[in-house]
Short mmCIF file of C-alpha atoms in Angstrom, two decimals:
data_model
loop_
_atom_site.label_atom_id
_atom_site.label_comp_id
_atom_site.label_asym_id
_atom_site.label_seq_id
_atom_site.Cartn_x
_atom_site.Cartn_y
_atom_site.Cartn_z
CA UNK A 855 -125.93 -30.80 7.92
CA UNK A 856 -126.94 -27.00 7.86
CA UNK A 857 -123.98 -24.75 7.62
CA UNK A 858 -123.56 -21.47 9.48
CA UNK A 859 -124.80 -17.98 7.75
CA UNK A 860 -122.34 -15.45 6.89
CA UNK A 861 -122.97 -14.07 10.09
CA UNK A 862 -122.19 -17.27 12.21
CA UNK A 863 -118.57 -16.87 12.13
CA UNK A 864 -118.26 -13.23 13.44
CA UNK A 865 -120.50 -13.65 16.20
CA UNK A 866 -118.41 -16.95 16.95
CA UNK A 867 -115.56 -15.04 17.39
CA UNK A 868 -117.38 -12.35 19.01
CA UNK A 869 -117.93 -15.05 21.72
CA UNK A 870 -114.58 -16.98 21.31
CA UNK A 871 -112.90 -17.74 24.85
CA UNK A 872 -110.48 -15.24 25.47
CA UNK A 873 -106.51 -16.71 25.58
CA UNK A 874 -104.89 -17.43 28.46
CA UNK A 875 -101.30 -16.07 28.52
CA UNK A 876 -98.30 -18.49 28.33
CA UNK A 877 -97.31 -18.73 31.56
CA UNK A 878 -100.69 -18.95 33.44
CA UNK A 879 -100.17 -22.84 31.73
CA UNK A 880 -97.04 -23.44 33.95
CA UNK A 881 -97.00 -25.43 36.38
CA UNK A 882 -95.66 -23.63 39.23
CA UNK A 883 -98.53 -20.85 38.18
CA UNK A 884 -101.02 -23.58 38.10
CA UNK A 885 -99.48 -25.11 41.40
CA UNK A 886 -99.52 -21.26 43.48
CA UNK A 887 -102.89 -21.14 42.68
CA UNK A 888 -103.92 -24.12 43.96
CA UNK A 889 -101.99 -23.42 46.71
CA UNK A 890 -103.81 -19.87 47.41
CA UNK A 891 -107.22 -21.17 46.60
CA UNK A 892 -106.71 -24.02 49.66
CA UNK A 893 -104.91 -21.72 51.97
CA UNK A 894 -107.39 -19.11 51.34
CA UNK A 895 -110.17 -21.91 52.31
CA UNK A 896 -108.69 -22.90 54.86
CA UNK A 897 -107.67 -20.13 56.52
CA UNK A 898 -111.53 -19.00 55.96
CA UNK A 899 -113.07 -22.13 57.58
CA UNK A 900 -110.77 -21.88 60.81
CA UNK A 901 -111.50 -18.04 61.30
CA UNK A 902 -115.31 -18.54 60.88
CA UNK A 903 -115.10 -21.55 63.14
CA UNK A 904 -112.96 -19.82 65.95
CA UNK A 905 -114.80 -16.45 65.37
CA UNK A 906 -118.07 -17.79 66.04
CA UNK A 907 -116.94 -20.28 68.96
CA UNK A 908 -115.58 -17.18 70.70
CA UNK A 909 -118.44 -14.71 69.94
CA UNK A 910 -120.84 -16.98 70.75
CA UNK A 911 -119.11 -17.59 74.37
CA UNK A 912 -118.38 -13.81 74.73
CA UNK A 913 -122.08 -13.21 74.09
CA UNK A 914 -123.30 -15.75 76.50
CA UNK A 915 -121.22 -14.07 79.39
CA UNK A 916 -122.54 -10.62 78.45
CA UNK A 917 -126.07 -11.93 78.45
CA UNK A 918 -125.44 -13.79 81.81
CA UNK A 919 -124.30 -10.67 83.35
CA UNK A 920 -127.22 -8.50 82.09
CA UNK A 921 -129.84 -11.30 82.85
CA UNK A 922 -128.32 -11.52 86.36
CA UNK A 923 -128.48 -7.58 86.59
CA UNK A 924 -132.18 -7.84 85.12
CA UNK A 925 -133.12 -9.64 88.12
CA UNK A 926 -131.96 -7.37 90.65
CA UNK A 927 -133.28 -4.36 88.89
CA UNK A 928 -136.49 -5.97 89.41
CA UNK A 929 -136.22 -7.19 92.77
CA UNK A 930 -135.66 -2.83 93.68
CA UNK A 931 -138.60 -2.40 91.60
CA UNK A 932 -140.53 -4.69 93.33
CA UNK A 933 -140.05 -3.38 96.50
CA UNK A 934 -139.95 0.53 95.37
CA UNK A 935 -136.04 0.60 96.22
CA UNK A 936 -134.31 3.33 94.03
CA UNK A 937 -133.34 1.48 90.34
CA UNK A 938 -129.70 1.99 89.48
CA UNK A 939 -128.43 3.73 87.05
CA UNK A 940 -128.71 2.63 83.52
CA UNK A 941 -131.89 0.53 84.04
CA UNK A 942 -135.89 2.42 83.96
CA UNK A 943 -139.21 1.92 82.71
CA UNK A 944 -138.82 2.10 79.28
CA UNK A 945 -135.64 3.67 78.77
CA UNK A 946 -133.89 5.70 75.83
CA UNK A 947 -132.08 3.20 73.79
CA UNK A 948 -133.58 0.16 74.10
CA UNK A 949 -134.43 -1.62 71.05
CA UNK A 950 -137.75 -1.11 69.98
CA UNK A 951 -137.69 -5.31 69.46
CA UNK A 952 -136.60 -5.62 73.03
CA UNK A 953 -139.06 -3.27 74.48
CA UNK A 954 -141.75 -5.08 72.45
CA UNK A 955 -140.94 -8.78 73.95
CA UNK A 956 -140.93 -6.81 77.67
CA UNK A 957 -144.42 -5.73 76.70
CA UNK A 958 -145.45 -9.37 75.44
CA UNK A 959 -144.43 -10.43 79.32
CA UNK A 960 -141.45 -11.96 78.60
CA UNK A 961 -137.62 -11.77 79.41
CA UNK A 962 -135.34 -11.40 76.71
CA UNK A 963 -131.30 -10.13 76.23
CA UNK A 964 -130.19 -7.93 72.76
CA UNK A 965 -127.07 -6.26 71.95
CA UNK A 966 -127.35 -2.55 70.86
CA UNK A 967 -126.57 1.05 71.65
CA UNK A 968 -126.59 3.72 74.85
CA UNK A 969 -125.03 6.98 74.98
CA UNK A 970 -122.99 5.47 70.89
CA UNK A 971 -121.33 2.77 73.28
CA UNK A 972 -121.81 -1.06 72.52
CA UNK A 973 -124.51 -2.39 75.06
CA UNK A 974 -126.10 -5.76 76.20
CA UNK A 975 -129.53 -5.10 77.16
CA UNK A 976 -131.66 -6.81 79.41
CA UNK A 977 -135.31 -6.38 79.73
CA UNK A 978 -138.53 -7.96 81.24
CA UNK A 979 -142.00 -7.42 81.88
CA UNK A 980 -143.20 -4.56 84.52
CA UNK A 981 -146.87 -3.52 84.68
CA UNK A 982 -147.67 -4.24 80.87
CA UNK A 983 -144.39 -1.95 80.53
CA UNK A 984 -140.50 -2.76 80.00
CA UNK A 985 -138.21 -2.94 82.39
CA UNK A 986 -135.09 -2.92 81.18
CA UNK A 987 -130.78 -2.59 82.20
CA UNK A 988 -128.00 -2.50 80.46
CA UNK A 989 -124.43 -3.72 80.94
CA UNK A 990 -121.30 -2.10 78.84
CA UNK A 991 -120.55 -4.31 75.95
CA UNK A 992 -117.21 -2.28 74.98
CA UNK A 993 -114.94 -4.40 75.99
CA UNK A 994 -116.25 -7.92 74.87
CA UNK A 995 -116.85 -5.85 71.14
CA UNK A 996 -113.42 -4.98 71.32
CA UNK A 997 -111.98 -8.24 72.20
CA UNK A 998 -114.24 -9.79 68.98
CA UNK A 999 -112.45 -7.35 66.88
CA UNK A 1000 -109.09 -7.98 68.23
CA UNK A 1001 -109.85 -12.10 67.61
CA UNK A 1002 -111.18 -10.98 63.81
CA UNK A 1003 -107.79 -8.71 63.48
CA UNK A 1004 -105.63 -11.71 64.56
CA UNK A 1005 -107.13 -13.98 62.36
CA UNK A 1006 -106.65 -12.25 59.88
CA UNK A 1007 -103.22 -11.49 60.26
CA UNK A 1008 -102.67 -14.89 61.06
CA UNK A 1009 -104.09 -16.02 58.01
CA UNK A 1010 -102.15 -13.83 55.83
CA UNK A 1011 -99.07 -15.14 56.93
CA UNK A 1012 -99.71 -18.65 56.98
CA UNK A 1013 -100.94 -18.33 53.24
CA UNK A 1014 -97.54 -16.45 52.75
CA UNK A 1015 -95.60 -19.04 54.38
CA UNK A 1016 -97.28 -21.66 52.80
CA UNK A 1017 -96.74 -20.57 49.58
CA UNK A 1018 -92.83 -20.10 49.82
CA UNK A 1019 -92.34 -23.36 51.34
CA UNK A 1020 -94.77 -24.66 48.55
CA UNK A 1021 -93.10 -22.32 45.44
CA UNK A 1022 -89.95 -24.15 46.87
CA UNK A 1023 -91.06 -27.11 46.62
CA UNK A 1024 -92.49 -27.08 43.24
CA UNK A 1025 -89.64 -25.26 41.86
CA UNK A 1026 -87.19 -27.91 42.81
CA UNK A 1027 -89.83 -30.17 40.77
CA UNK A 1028 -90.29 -27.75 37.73
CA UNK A 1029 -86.34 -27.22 37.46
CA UNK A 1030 -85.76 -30.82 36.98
CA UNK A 1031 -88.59 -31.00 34.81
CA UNK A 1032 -87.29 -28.03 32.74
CA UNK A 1033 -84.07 -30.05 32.56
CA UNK A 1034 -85.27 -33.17 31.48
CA UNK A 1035 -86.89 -31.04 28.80
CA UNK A 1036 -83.79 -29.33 27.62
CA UNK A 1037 -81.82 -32.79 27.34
CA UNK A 1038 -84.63 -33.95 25.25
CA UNK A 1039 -84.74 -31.52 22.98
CA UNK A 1040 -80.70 -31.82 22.68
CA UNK A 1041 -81.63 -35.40 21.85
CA UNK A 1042 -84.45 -34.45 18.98
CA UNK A 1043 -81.52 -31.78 17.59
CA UNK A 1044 -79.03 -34.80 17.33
CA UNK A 1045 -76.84 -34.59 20.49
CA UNK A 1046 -77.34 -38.10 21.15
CA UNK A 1047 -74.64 -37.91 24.35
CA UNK A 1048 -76.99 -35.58 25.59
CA UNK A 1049 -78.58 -37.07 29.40
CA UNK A 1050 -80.46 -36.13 32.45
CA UNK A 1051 -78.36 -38.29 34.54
CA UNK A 1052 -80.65 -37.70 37.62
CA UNK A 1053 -78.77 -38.59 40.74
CA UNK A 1054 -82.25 -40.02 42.09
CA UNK A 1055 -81.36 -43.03 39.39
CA UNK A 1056 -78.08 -43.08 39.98
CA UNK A 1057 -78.82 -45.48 43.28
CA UNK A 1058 -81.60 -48.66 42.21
CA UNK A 1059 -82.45 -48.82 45.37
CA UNK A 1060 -83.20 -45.34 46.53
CA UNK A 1061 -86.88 -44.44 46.77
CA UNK A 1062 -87.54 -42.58 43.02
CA UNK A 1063 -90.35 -40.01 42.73
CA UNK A 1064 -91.88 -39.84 38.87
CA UNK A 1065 -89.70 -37.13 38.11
CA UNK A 1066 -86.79 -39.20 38.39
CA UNK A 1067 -88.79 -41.87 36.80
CA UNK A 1068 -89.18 -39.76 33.65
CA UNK A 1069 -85.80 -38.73 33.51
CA UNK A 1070 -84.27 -42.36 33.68
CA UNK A 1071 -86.51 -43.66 31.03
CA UNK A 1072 -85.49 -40.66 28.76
CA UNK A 1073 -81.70 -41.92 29.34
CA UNK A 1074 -82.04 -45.25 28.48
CA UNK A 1075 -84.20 -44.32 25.29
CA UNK A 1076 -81.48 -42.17 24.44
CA UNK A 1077 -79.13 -44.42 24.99
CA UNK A 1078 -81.17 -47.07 23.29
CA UNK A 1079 -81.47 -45.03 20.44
CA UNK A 1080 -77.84 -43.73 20.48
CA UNK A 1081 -76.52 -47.22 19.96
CA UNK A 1082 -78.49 -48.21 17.02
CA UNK A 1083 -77.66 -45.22 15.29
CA UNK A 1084 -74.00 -45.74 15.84
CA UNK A 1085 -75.07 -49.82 14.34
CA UNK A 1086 -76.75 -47.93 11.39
CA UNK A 1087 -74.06 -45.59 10.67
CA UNK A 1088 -71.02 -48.08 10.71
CA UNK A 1089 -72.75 -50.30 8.92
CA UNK A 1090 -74.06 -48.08 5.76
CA UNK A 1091 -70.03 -46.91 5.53
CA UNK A 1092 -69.34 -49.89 5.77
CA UNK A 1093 -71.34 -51.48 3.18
CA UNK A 1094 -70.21 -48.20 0.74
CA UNK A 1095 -66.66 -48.72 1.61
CA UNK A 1096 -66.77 -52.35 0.67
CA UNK A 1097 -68.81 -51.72 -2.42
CA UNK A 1098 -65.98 -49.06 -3.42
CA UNK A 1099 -63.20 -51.56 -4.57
CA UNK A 1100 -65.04 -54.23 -6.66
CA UNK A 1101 -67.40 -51.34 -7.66
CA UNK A 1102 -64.00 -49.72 -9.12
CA UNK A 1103 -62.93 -52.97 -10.18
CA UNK A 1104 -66.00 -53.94 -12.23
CA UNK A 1105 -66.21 -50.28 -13.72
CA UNK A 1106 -62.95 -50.65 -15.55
CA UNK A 1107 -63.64 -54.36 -16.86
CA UNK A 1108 -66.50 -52.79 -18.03
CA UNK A 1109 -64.53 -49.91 -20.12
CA UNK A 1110 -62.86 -53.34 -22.02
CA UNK A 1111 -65.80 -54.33 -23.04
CA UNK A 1112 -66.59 -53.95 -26.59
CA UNK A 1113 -68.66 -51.38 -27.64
CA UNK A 1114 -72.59 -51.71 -28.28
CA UNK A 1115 -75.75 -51.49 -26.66
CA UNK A 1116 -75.12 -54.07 -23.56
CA UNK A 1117 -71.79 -52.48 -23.34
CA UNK A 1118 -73.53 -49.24 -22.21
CA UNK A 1119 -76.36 -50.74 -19.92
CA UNK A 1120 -73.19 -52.37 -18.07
CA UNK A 1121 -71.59 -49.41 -17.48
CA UNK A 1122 -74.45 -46.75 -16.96
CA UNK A 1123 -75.21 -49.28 -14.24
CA UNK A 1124 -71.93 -49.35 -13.25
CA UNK A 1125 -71.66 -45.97 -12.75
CA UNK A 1126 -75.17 -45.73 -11.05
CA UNK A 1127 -73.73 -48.34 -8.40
CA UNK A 1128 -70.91 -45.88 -7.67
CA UNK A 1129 -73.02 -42.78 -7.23
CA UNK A 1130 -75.08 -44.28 -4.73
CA UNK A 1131 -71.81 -45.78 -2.88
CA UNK A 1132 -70.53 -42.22 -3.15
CA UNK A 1133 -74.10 -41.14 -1.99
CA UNK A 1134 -73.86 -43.79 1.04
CA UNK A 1135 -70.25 -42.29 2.41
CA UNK A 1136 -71.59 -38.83 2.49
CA UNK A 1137 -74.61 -39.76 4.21
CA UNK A 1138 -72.36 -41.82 6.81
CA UNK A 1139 -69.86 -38.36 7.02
CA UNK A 1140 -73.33 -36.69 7.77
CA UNK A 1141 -74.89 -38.90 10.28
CA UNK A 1142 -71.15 -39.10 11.92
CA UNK A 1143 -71.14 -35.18 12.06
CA UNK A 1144 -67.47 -35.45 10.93
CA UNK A 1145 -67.76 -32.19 8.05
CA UNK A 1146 -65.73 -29.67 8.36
CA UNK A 1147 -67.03 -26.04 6.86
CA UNK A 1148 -65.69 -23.87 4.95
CA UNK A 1149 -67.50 -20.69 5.21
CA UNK A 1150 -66.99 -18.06 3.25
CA UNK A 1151 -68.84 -14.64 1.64
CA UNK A 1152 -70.34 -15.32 -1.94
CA UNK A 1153 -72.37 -13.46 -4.37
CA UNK A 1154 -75.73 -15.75 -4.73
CA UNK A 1155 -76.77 -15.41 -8.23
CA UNK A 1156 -73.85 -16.50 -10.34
CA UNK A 1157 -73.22 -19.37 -7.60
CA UNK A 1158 -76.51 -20.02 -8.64
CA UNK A 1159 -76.29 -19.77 -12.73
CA UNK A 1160 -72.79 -22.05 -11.91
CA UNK A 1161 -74.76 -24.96 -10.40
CA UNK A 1162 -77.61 -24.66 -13.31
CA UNK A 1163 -74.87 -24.50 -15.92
CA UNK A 1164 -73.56 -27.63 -14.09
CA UNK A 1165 -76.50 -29.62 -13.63
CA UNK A 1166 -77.18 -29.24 -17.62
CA UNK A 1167 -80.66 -28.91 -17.50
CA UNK A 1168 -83.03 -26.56 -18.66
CA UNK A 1169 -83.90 -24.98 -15.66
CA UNK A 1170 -85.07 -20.98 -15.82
CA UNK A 1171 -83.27 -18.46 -13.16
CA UNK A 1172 -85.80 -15.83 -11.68
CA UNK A 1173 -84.30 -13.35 -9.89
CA UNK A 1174 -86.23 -10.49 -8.19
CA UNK A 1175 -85.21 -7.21 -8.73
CA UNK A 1176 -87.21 -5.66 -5.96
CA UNK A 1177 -85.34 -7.34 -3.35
CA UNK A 1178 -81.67 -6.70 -4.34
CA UNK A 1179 -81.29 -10.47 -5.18
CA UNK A 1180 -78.85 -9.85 -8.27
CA UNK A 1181 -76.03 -8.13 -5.44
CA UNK A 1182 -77.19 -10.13 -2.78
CA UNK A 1183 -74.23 -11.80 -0.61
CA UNK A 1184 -74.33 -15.33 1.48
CA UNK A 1185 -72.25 -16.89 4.10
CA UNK A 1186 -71.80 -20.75 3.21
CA UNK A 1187 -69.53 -23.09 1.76
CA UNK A 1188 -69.65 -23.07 -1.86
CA UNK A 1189 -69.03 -26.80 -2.13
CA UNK A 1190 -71.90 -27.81 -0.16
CA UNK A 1191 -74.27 -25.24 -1.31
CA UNK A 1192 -73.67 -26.35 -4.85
CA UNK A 1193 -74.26 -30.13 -3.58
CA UNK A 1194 -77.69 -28.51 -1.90
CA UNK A 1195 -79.16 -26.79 -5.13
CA UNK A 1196 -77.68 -29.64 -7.44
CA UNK A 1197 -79.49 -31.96 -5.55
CA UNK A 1198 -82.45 -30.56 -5.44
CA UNK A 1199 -82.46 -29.28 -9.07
CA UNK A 1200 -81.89 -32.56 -9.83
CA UNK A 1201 -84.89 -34.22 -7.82
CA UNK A 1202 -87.16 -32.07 -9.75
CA UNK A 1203 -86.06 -32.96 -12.93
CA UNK A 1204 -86.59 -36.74 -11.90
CA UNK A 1205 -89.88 -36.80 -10.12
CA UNK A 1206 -91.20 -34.00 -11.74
CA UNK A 1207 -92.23 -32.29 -15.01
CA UNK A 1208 -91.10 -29.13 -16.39
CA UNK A 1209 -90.96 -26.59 -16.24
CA UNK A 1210 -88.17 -26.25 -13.22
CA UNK A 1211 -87.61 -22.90 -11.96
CA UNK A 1212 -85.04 -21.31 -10.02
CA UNK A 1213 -85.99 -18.28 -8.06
CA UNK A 1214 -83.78 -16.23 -5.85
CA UNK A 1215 -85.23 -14.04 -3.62
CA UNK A 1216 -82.67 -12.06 -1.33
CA UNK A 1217 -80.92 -14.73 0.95
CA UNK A 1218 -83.65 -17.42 -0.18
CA UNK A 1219 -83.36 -19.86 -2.95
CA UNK A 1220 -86.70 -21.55 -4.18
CA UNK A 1221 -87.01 -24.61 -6.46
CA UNK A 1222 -89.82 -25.62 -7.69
CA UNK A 1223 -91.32 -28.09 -10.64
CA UNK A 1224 -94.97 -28.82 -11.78
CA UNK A 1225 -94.98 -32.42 -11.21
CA UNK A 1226 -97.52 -34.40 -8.55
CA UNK A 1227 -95.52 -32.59 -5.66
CA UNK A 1228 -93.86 -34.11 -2.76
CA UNK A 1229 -95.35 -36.99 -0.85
CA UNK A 1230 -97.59 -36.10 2.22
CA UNK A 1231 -94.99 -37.10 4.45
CA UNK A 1232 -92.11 -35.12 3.29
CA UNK A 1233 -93.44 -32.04 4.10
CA UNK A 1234 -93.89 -32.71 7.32
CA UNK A 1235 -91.74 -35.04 8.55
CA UNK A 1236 -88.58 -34.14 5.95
CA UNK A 1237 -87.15 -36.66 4.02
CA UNK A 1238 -86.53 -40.20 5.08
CA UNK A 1239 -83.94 -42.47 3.14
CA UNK A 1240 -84.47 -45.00 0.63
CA UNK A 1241 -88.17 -44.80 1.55
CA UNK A 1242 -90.23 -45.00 -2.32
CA UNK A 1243 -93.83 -44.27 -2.87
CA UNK A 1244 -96.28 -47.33 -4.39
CA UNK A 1245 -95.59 -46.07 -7.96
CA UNK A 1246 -91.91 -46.49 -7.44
CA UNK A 1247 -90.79 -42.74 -7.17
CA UNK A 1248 -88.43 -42.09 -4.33
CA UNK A 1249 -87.19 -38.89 -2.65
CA UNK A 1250 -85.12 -40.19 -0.45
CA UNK A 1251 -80.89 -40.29 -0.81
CA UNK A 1252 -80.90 -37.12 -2.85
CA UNK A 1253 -83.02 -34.83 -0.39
CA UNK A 1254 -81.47 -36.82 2.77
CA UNK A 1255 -78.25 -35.39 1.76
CA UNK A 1256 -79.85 -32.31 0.82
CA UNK A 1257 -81.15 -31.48 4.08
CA UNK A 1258 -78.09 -33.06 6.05
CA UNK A 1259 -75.41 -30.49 3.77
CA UNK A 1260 -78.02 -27.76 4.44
CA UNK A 1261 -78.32 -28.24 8.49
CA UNK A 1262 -73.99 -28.35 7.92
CA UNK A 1263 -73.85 -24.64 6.83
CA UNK A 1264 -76.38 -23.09 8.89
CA UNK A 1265 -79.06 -23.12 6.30
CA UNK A 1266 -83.03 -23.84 6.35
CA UNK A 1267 -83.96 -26.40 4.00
CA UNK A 1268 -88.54 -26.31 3.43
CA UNK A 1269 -90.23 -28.82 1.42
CA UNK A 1270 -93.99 -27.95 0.32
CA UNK A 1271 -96.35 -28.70 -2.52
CA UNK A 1272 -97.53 -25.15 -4.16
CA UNK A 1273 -101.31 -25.16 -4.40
CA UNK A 1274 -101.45 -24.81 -7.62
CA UNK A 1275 -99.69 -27.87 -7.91
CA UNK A 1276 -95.72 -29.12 -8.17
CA UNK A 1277 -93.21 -29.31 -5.49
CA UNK A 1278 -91.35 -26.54 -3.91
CA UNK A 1279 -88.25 -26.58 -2.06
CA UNK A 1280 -87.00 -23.51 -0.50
CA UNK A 1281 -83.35 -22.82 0.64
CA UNK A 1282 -82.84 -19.75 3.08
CA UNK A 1283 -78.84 -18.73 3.55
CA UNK A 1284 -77.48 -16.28 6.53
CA UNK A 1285 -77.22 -13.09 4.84
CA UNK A 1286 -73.86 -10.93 4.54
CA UNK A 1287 -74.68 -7.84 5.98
CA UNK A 1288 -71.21 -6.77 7.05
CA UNK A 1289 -69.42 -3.86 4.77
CA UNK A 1290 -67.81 -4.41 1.34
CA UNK A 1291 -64.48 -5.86 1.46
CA UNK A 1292 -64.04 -5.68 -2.25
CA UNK A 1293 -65.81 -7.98 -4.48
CA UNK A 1294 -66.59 -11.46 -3.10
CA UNK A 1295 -65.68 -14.79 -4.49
CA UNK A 1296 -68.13 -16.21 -6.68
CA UNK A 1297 -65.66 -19.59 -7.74
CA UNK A 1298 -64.27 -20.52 -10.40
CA UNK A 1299 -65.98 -20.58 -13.92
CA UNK A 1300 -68.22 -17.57 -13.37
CA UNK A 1301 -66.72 -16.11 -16.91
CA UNK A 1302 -68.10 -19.75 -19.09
CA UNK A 1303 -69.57 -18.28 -22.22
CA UNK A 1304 -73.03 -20.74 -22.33
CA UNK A 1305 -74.87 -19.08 -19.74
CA UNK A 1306 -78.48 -20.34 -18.44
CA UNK A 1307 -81.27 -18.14 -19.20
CA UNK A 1308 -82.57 -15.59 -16.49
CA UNK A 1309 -85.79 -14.28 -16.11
CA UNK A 1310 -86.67 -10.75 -14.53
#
């Protein structure tokens, strides 16, 4: 396959079809148009067909009359009576076509000009000459232009009634539409009470139009979907709080155990039981939408260096100096911010290699490894519990209640593989831009002597 030159791609977009504008793609655009376009047609095809059925019969009369006139003129030639007035032997103004059919010997009718007035003339043969008459043509011209003028008129305003009753129409349409779309993106945001509730479905047997169609099949989906959600919630806190008493049952038999090595399997198992149980109640508190927040203003970077000093790894803090990160301040809850960044810290520890970096940026927090990177669906479609990957890596508890503590306190939570390889997670807090109201809570243990290592 040949490829294009250098030059290919500017003179494709030299030629590249020019955008059309957001709302020409609207339907009620898309529907006025059509509407002006037929109207327009229409009201075209009936004023041709009327203009030419009257012209045509105003034309016919004219010639009549002149024809009629024609053969009295020639009847007083004929018999050397006096000619009236308006009609000669080749007279000034008669159309040089006319005169020649008159000279050809024969009879003929055209409308033109005498003294700048419209005129039907009427001319025949007379001697190898034309004799010709004329009858006024002022009035039937006038009475074409009045029938144009009304038909156009006419047409105006039934285009412009036609399109109000037909705006109408398809407003009524595109409002329910609109609605339909606003309940179902309430629905894909989590308000799963969220409905349409169309009073067109309301009644089975009422006649429904596709509209109401739509909408009804969005409210049963929802519906559908709301009730096994609600079956998938109550039963994962279910399942965690029944795990919860045996789980703290069996974690002190196994502190009686003696020690040695099967001692410790037991209970690092033990206690990996209970962190997913604990894992499973928060996710449950999540779905539920139960949380309360605690907002409050915090200085970022030691709320940061307290989670890395918590997590106990050897993660490296970046913090850019350009940007006024050190003094930066955040809105959040310090409890589930910590549970954010922990979580995530901790996920790249696990799943990928060192080493894991810590950069704050302003309001934005960035985590990212040099491992294999996220899966290809993470990215895109966020993370998904207790999914795993063919080689047995997972991403999914950790990141699900990443993402769910993140949406709690107003945060955006991005997951993306860096090019150069590794995964990247990015955490972006509201900023505090209000004025100092002395020096903000940071938490407790800012002043711990180990601190982790920073990098400028």
């Amino acid at each position: 396959m040949r490829r294009p030159g250098p030059g290919g791609s500017g003179r494709a977009a030299r030629w590249r079809r020019p955008r059309v504008p957001a709302w020409a793609a609207t339907l009620t655009w898309k529907s006025a148009v059509f509407l002006t376009a037929m109207c327009c047609a229409l009201a075209a095809l009936l004023g041709a067909l009327v203009h030419a059925g009257v012209t045509h019969q105003t034309v016919d009369r004219a010639r009549e009359k002149a024809l009629s006139r024609l053969t009295d003129v020639t009847a007083a030639y004929e018999t050397g009576e006096a000619l009236p007035p308006g009609s000669g032997i080749d007279p000034p103004g008669l159309p040089a076509a006319l005169r020649a059919l008159a000279a050809g010997g024969r009879r003929g009718t055209l409308v033109g000009e005498h003294d700048g007035r419209p005129a039907m003339w009427a001319a025949g043969p007379a001697d190898g000459r034309a004799l010709a008459t004329q009858v006024d043509y002022t009035q039937s011209a006038r009475t074409i232009d009045s029938l144009d003028g009304a038909i156009l008129v006419s047409s105006l305003l039934a285009i412009c009634a036609t399109l109000l009753v037909g705006a109408f129409a398809v407003t009524r349409v595109t409002r329910r539409l609109h609605q339909t779309a606003r309940v179902a993106r309430r629905i894909s945001a989590g308000d799963l009470d969220a409905r349409v509730r169309d009073p067109r479905t309301a009644d089975p047997s009422r006649p429904q139009d596709e509209v109401a169609i739509v909408a009804g099949a969005l409210d049963t989906m929802a519906s559908t979907l709301q009730r096994k959600l609600q079956t998938e919630q109550r039963f994962t806190a279910d399942v965690a709080h029944e795990l919860r008493t045996p789980l703290t049952g069996l974690s002190a038999a196994a502190e009686l155990l003696p020690p040695g090595r099967p001692s410790e399997l037991v209970r690092d198992r033990v206690r990996a039981m209970r962190a997913l149980t604990e894992d499973l109640l928060e996710i449950s508190r999540l779905d539920a939408r139960t949380e309360a927040v605690d907002l409050d203003v915090y200085e970022l970077v030691p709320l940061v260096e307290r989670v890395v000093r918590a997590s106990g790894t050897g993660t490296a803090i970046r913090v850019d100096p350009s940007a006024g990160a050190a003094r930066v301040r955040v809105v959040t809850d310090r409890r589930r911010l910590e549970r954010v960044l922990g979580n995530l810290i901790a996920n790249a520890h696990k799943h990928g290699r060192p080493p894991v970096v810590l950069t704050v940026d302003g309001p934005v927090v960035t985590v990212r490894d040099h491992g294999p990177g996220f899966p290809d669906y993470l990215p895109a479609d966020g993370p998904q519990r207790f999914r795993t990957e063919p080689g047995g890596k997972g991403h999914g508890l950790g990141l699900t209640i990443a993402a769910g503590q993140a949406a709690v306190i107003g945060a955006g939570l991005e997951f993306r593989n860096a090019p150069d390889g590794g995964a990247v997670a990015r955490v972006t807090l509201p900023e505090h831009t209000g004025p100092d109201g002395g020096t903000p809570e940071s938490g407790p243990g800012t002043g711990m002597k180990s601190a982790p290592r920073r990098e400028q």
